[in-house]
């Protein structure tokens, strides 16, 4: 009964897709900014967040030459999943033709957990089963749901950890029933003055709770991807840790808690600089062998440079695409522990 109630066809497909997402040398481009978030990003380059500008920017990313050598999948926002390139090709088809798996963010954002000090739960479970079936028909091969945990004072509370682990697991089980690989993203925010030890303790606790709930919800581990944050000090902590210390602490936690049946761990960048996110991934892969693939699913750490280069101007398109290719190539090398600052 290795796959619970999934048919062999579905479980084989899930395992195959999960493995393809963390194929050697490749990782995931997180381009699933909601309209509120992409507006914040566009504000930094003085570009209006119109539907056409959002579409044009995503087209720039998805058509960047050669990225298919380093990018296995792209996570999109619902609006983007239904959009097409300027020559009329649906983004889902365009990506598939390039050998890149289209993915979809299915959570609908955060809401305050009553009775807590600003802790959040992720919304989107109502009607999710039907929505997932629709996304699968639209061409998505995987989905993503992000839970957010804060460290600081008495946070996180047990309530916040349990609510979030439960929702992630309900989502993951629903995805697999619809034939989509769930990316399970419990993000422990870097915001705050906590030290790396506090992050390590909370990371272990959160991940243990998540895997216990995933098991209770009969999630097929071979058909999922974990998307966690790394073990770092908070962004305003006076004692920042060096690259090897981050890599060692992160691996210590994951080796204790993440079952070897999970095919891959694809880290988020969480506000780290592009170069540091690459260096951390590289250090962890150098410290292998590990039981799972260690990969990336970066948003800002892949897009910051292309966005800055683009500035909303057609004449900057090729340069912006080169910037994305460069970051993708650096992270592709980090998948083998072969990145060096000289590549910058
Ligand atoms: C694109 O950012 C995602 C969340 O967007 P919304 O807040 O608009 O829903 C986020 O889940 C992202 O996919 C991951 O955190 C990875 O992005 P970073 O920038 O942390 O690598």
Coordinates of C-alpha atoms and ligand atoms in Angstrom, one line a residue:
X1 CA 0.0 0.0 0.0
X2 CA 2.8 2.4 -0.8
X3 CA 0.7 4.9 -2.6
X4 CA -2.5 4.8 -0.5
X5 CA -5.5 5.4 -2.7
X6 CA -3.7 6.8 -5.8
X7 CA -3.9 4.7 -8.9
X8 CA -0.6 3.3 -10.2
X9 CA -1.0 5.6 -13.3
X10 CA -1.3 8.7 -11.1
X11 CA 1.4 7.8 -8.6
X12 CA 3.8 7.0 -11.4
X13 CA 3.1 10.3 -13.1
X14 CA 3.5 12.2 -9.9
X15 CA 6.8 10.6 -9.1
X16 CA 8.0 11.2 -12.7
X17 CA 7.0 14.9 -12.6
X18 CA 8.5 15.4 -9.2
X19 CA 11.8 13.9 -10.4
X20 CA 11.8 16.1 -13.5
X21 CA 11.3 19.2 -11.4
X22 CA 14.5 18.5 -9.5
X23 CA 16.5 17.0 -12.5
X24 CA 20.2 17.4 -12.1
X25 CA 21.5 20.9 -12.8
X26 CA 18.0 22.4 -12.9
X27 CA 15.6 24.2 -10.6
X28 CA 12.3 26.1 -10.6
X29 CA 11.6 29.7 -11.5
X30 CA 9.1 31.2 -9.1
X31 CA 7.2 33.8 -11.1
X32 CA 3.9 33.5 -9.2
X33 CA 3.7 37.0 -7.7
X34 CA 0.1 37.9 -7.1
X35 CA -1.0 41.2 -8.6
X36 CA -0.3 43.0 -5.3
X37 CA 3.3 41.7 -5.2
X38 CA 4.2 42.2 -8.8
X39 CA 2.9 45.8 -8.4
X40 CA 5.4 46.3 -5.6
X41 CA 8.2 44.9 -7.9
X42 CA 7.1 47.0 -10.8
X43 CA 7.0 50.1 -8.6
X44 CA 10.7 49.7 -8.0
X45 CA 11.3 50.2 -11.8
X46 CA 8.5 52.7 -12.3
X47 CA 6.4 50.4 -14.5
X48 CA 2.6 50.4 -14.2
X49 CA 1.2 47.1 -13.2
X50 CA -1.3 46.7 -16.1
X51 CA -2.4 43.3 -17.3
X52 CA -0.4 43.8 -20.5
X53 CA 2.8 44.8 -18.7
X54 CA 2.5 41.8 -16.4
X55 CA 2.0 39.6 -19.5
X56 CA 4.9 41.2 -21.4
X57 CA 7.3 40.7 -18.4
X58 CA 6.3 37.1 -18.0
X59 CA 6.8 36.5 -21.7
X60 CA 10.3 38.0 -21.4
X61 CA 11.1 35.5 -18.6
X62 CA 9.5 32.5 -20.3
X63 CA 11.1 33.0 -23.7
X64 CA 14.7 33.8 -22.4
X65 CA 17.1 31.8 -24.7
X66 CA 18.7 28.6 -23.2
X67 CA 17.0 28.8 -19.8
X68 CA 15.5 25.4 -20.4
X69 CA 19.0 24.0 -19.7
X70 CA 18.7 25.2 -16.1
X71 CA 15.0 25.7 -15.4
X72 CA 12.8 22.6 -15.0
X73 CA 9.5 24.3 -14.1
X74 CA 7.9 27.7 -13.7
X75 CA 5.3 28.6 -11.0
X76 CA 2.7 31.0 -12.3
X77 CA -0.1 33.1 -10.8
X78 CA -3.6 32.2 -12.0
X79 CA -3.8 35.2 -14.4
X80 CA -0.5 34.2 -16.0
X81 CA -1.6 30.6 -16.5
X82 CA -4.3 31.8 -18.8
X83 CA -2.1 34.3 -20.8
X84 CA -0.3 33.9 -24.1
X85 CA 2.8 35.2 -25.8
X86 CA 2.5 38.2 -28.2
X87 CA 2.4 35.7 -31.1
X88 CA -0.6 34.0 -29.6
X89 CA 0.9 30.9 -28.0
X90 CA -0.5 30.0 -24.6
X91 CA 2.2 30.2 -22.0
X92 CA 1.5 26.6 -20.9
X93 CA 2.2 25.4 -24.5
X94 CA 5.2 27.6 -25.0
X95 CA 6.8 26.3 -21.8
X96 CA 6.0 22.7 -22.5
X97 CA 7.5 23.0 -26.0
X98 CA 10.7 24.1 -24.3
X99 CA 10.6 21.2 -21.9
X100 CA 9.7 23.4 -18.9
X101 CA 6.8 22.2 -16.7
X102 CA 4.1 24.8 -16.1
X103 CA 3.0 25.2 -12.4
X104 CA 0.4 27.2 -10.6
X105 CA 0.2 28.9 -7.2
X106 CA -3.1 27.8 -5.8
X107 CA -3.3 29.5 -2.4
X108 CA -5.3 32.7 -2.2
X109 CA -3.1 34.5 0.3
X110 CA -2.8 35.1 4.0
X111 CA -5.2 35.9 6.8
X112 CA -4.8 36.8 10.4
X113 CA -5.2 33.9 12.9
X114 CA -7.6 35.3 15.5
X115 CA -6.2 35.4 19.0
X116 CA -2.6 35.5 17.9
X117 CA -0.2 38.4 17.5
X118 CA -0.1 38.9 13.8
X119 CA 0.4 35.2 12.9
X120 CA -1.1 34.2 9.6
X121 CA -2.9 31.2 8.1
X122 CA -3.0 30.5 4.3
X123 CA -6.4 30.6 2.6
X124 CA -7.7 28.7 -0.5
X125 CA -8.9 25.3 0.6
X126 CA -12.6 25.9 -0.2
X127 CA -13.4 24.5 -3.6
X128 CA -9.7 23.6 -4.2
X129 CA -10.4 20.1 -5.5
X130 CA -12.4 21.5 -8.5
X131 CA -10.0 24.4 -9.1
X132 CA -7.1 21.9 -9.3
X133 CA -8.9 19.8 -11.8
X134 CA -9.4 22.9 -13.9
X135 CA -5.7 23.8 -13.6
X136 CA -4.7 20.3 -14.6
X137 CA -6.8 20.6 -17.8
X138 CA -5.3 24.0 -18.5
X139 CA -1.9 22.2 -18.6
X140 CA -0.4 22.6 -15.2
X141 CA 1.8 19.7 -14.0
X142 CA 2.4 20.9 -10.4
X143 CA 1.0 23.4 -7.9
X144 CA 2.3 25.5 -5.0
X145 CA 1.0 26.6 -1.6
X146 CA 2.9 28.9 0.8
X147 CA 2.6 28.9 4.5
X148 CA 4.3 31.7 6.5
X149 CA 5.8 31.3 10.0
X150 CA 7.2 34.2 12.0
X151 CA 10.0 34.0 14.6
X152 CA 10.2 36.5 17.5
X153 CA 9.2 36.8 21.1
X154 CA 6.9 33.9 21.8
X155 CA 6.4 33.2 18.1
X156 CA 5.6 31.0 16.5
X157 CA 2.7 29.7 18.6
X158 CA 1.8 26.0 18.5
X159 CA -1.5 27.0 17.0
X160 CA 0.1 28.8 14.0
X161 CA 2.5 25.9 13.4
X162 CA -0.3 23.3 13.5
X163 CA -2.9 25.3 11.5
X164 CA -0.3 25.8 8.7
X165 CA 1.0 22.2 8.7
X166 CA -2.6 21.0 8.5
X167 CA -3.6 23.3 5.5
X168 CA -0.4 22.4 3.6
X169 CA -1.2 18.7 4.0
X170 CA -4.8 19.1 3.0
X171 CA -3.7 21.0 -0.1
X172 CA -1.0 18.4 -0.9
X173 CA -3.4 15.5 -0.7
X174 CA -5.9 17.3 -2.9
X175 CA -3.2 18.1 -5.5
X176 CA -2.2 14.5 -5.8
X177 CA -5.8 13.3 -6.2
X178 CA -6.0 15.7 -9.1
X179 CA -2.7 14.4 -10.6
X180 CA -0.7 17.5 -9.7
X181 CA 2.6 17.4 -7.8
X182 CA 2.3 19.6 -4.7
X183 CA 5.1 22.0 -3.8
X184 CA 4.9 22.2 -0.1
X185 CA 6.2 25.6 1.0
X186 CA 6.5 26.3 4.8
X187 CA 8.4 29.6 4.7
X188 CA 10.0 30.6 8.0
X189 CA 10.5 34.4 7.5
X190 CA 13.9 35.9 7.7
X191 CA 12.4 39.1 9.1
X192 CA 13.4 39.8 12.7
X193 CA 16.4 39.9 15.1
X194 CA 16.4 36.2 16.0
X195 CA 19.7 34.3 15.7
X196 CA 20.5 31.3 13.6
X197 CA 20.0 28.9 16.6
X198 CA 16.4 30.1 17.0
X199 CA 15.8 29.6 13.3
X200 CA 17.2 26.1 13.5
X201 CA 15.0 25.2 16.4
X202 CA 11.9 26.6 14.8
X203 CA 12.8 25.0 11.4
X204 CA 13.1 21.5 12.9
X205 CA 9.8 21.9 14.8
X206 CA 7.9 23.2 11.8
X207 CA 9.2 20.6 9.5
X208 CA 8.5 17.8 11.9
X209 CA 4.9 19.0 12.3
X210 CA 4.5 19.3 8.5
X211 CA 5.8 15.8 7.8
X212 CA 3.6 14.3 10.6
X213 CA 0.6 16.0 9.0
X214 CA 1.6 15.0 5.5
X215 CA 1.7 11.4 6.7
X216 CA -1.7 11.7 8.5
X217 CA -3.1 13.0 5.2
X218 CA -1.6 10.1 3.3
X219 CA 0.5 12.3 1.0
X220 CA 2.6 10.2 -1.4
X221 CA 6.1 11.5 -0.5
X222 CA 7.7 10.4 -3.8
X223 CA 5.3 12.6 -5.6
X224 CA 5.9 15.9 -3.8
X225 CA 8.6 18.6 -3.5
X226 CA 9.5 20.5 -0.4
X227 CA 10.1 24.2 -0.7
X228 CA 11.6 25.5 2.5
X229 CA 13.7 28.4 3.7
X230 CA 17.3 28.0 4.8
X231 CA 18.5 28.1 8.4
X232 CA 19.8 31.7 8.7
X233 CA 19.8 34.4 11.3
X234 CA 17.0 37.0 11.1
X235 CA 17.7 40.0 8.8
X236 CA 18.3 42.4 11.7
X237 CA 20.3 40.0 13.9
X238 CA 23.7 41.5 14.7
X239 CA 25.3 38.1 14.4
X240 CA 25.0 36.9 10.8
X241 CA 26.4 33.5 10.0
X242 CA 28.8 32.7 7.1
X243 CA 27.9 30.6 4.1
X244 CA 29.2 27.3 5.4
X245 CA 27.5 27.7 8.8
X246 CA 24.2 28.3 7.0
X247 CA 24.7 25.3 4.8
X248 CA 25.7 23.0 7.7
X249 CA 22.8 24.1 10.0
X250 CA 20.3 23.7 7.1
X251 CA 21.5 20.2 6.3
X252 CA 21.5 19.2 9.9
X253 CA 17.8 20.0 10.2
X254 CA 16.8 18.5 6.9
X255 CA 18.8 15.3 7.4
X256 CA 17.0 14.8 10.8
X257 CA 13.5 15.5 9.5
X258 CA 12.9 15.1 5.8
X259 CA 12.3 11.5 4.7
X260 CA 14.6 10.1 2.0
X261 CA 11.5 9.3 -0.1
X262 CA 11.0 13.0 -0.9
X263 CA 12.7 13.4 -4.3
X264 CA 13.8 17.0 -3.8
X265 CA 14.1 20.0 -1.7
X266 CA 13.8 23.3 -3.7
X267 CA 14.8 26.2 -1.5
X268 CA 13.2 29.6 -1.6
X269 CA 15.5 32.7 -1.5
X270 CA 13.3 34.6 1.0
X271 CA 15.0 38.0 0.6
X272 CA 18.6 36.8 0.4
X273 CA 20.7 38.6 -2.3
X274 CA 20.9 36.7 -5.6
X275 CA 24.6 35.8 -5.1
X276 CA 24.2 34.6 -1.5
X277 CA 21.2 32.4 -2.4
X278 CA 23.4 30.8 -5.0
X279 CA 26.4 30.5 -2.7
X280 CA 24.3 28.8 0.0
X281 CA 22.9 26.2 -2.4
X282 CA 26.3 25.6 -3.7
X283 CA 27.8 25.0 -0.2
X284 CA 25.0 22.5 0.6
X285 CA 25.6 20.5 -2.5
X286 CA 29.3 20.5 -1.9
X287 CA 28.6 18.9 1.5
X288 CA 26.8 16.0 -0.1
X289 CA 25.9 13.2 -0.8
X290 CA 22.4 13.9 0.4
X291 CA 19.4 11.6 0.2
X292 CA 17.4 14.1 -1.8
X293 CA 18.2 16.5 -4.7
X294 CA 19.0 19.9 -3.3
X295 CA 17.6 22.5 -5.7
X296 CA 16.2 26.0 -6.0
X297 CA 12.8 27.5 -6.5
X298 CA 13.8 31.2 -6.3
X299 CA 11.6 34.2 -7.0
X300 CA 13.6 37.3 -6.2
X301 CA 17.0 35.7 -6.4
X302 CA 16.3 34.8 -10.1
X303 CA 14.3 37.9 -11.1
X304 CA 15.9 40.8 -9.3
X305 CA 18.6 41.4 -11.9
X306 CA 16.4 40.8 -15.0
X307 CA 13.7 43.1 -13.6
X308 CA 16.2 45.8 -12.9
X309 CA 17.7 45.4 -16.4
X310 CA 14.4 45.5 -18.2
X311 CA 13.0 48.7 -16.8
X312 CA 9.9 48.1 -18.9
X313 CA 11.7 49.0 -22.1
X314 CA 11.7 46.8 -25.2
X315 CA 15.2 47.8 -26.1
X316 CA 16.4 46.2 -22.8
X317 CA 14.6 42.9 -23.4
X318 CA 17.6 40.9 -24.6
X319 CA 19.8 42.1 -21.8
X320 CA 17.2 41.3 -19.2
X321 CA 16.9 37.8 -20.7
X322 CA 20.7 37.4 -20.5
X323 CA 20.5 38.4 -16.8
X324 CA 18.0 35.7 -16.2
X325 CA 20.1 33.2 -18.1
X326 CA 23.2 34.1 -16.1
X327 CA 21.4 33.6 -12.7
X328 CA 19.9 30.4 -13.9
X329 CA 23.3 29.1 -15.1
X330 CA 24.9 30.1 -11.7
X331 CA 22.2 28.2 -9.8
X332 CA 22.5 25.3 -12.2
X333 CA 26.2 25.1 -11.3
X334 CA 25.3 25.3 -7.6
X335 CA 23.2 22.2 -8.0
X336 CA 26.5 20.3 -8.5
X337 CA 28.5 22.4 -6.0
X338 CA 30.4 23.8 -9.0
X339 CA 29.5 27.5 -8.6
X340 CA 32.2 30.1 -8.0
X341 CA 32.1 33.8 -7.6
X342 CA 34.1 34.0 -10.8
X343 CA 30.9 33.1 -12.6
X344 CA 29.5 36.4 -11.6
Ligands
LIG1 C1 6.5 35.3 -5.7 O1 6.5 35.2 -4.3 C2 5.6 34.2 -3.8 C3 4.5 34.7 -3.0 O2 3.9 35.7 -3.7 P1 2.5 36.4 -3.1 O3 2.9 36.9 -1.7 O4 2.3 37.5 -4.1 O5 1.5 35.3 -3.1 C4 6.5 33.3 -3.0 O6 5.7 32.2 -2.5 C5 7.6 32.8 -3.8 O7 7.2 31.9 -4.8 C6 8.6 32.1 -2.9 O8 8.7 32.6 -1.6 C7 10.0 32.2 -3.5 O9 10.3 33.5 -3.7 P2 11.6 34.1 -3.1 O10 11.7 35.5 -3.6 O11 11.5 34.0 -1.6 O12 12.7 33.2 -3.6

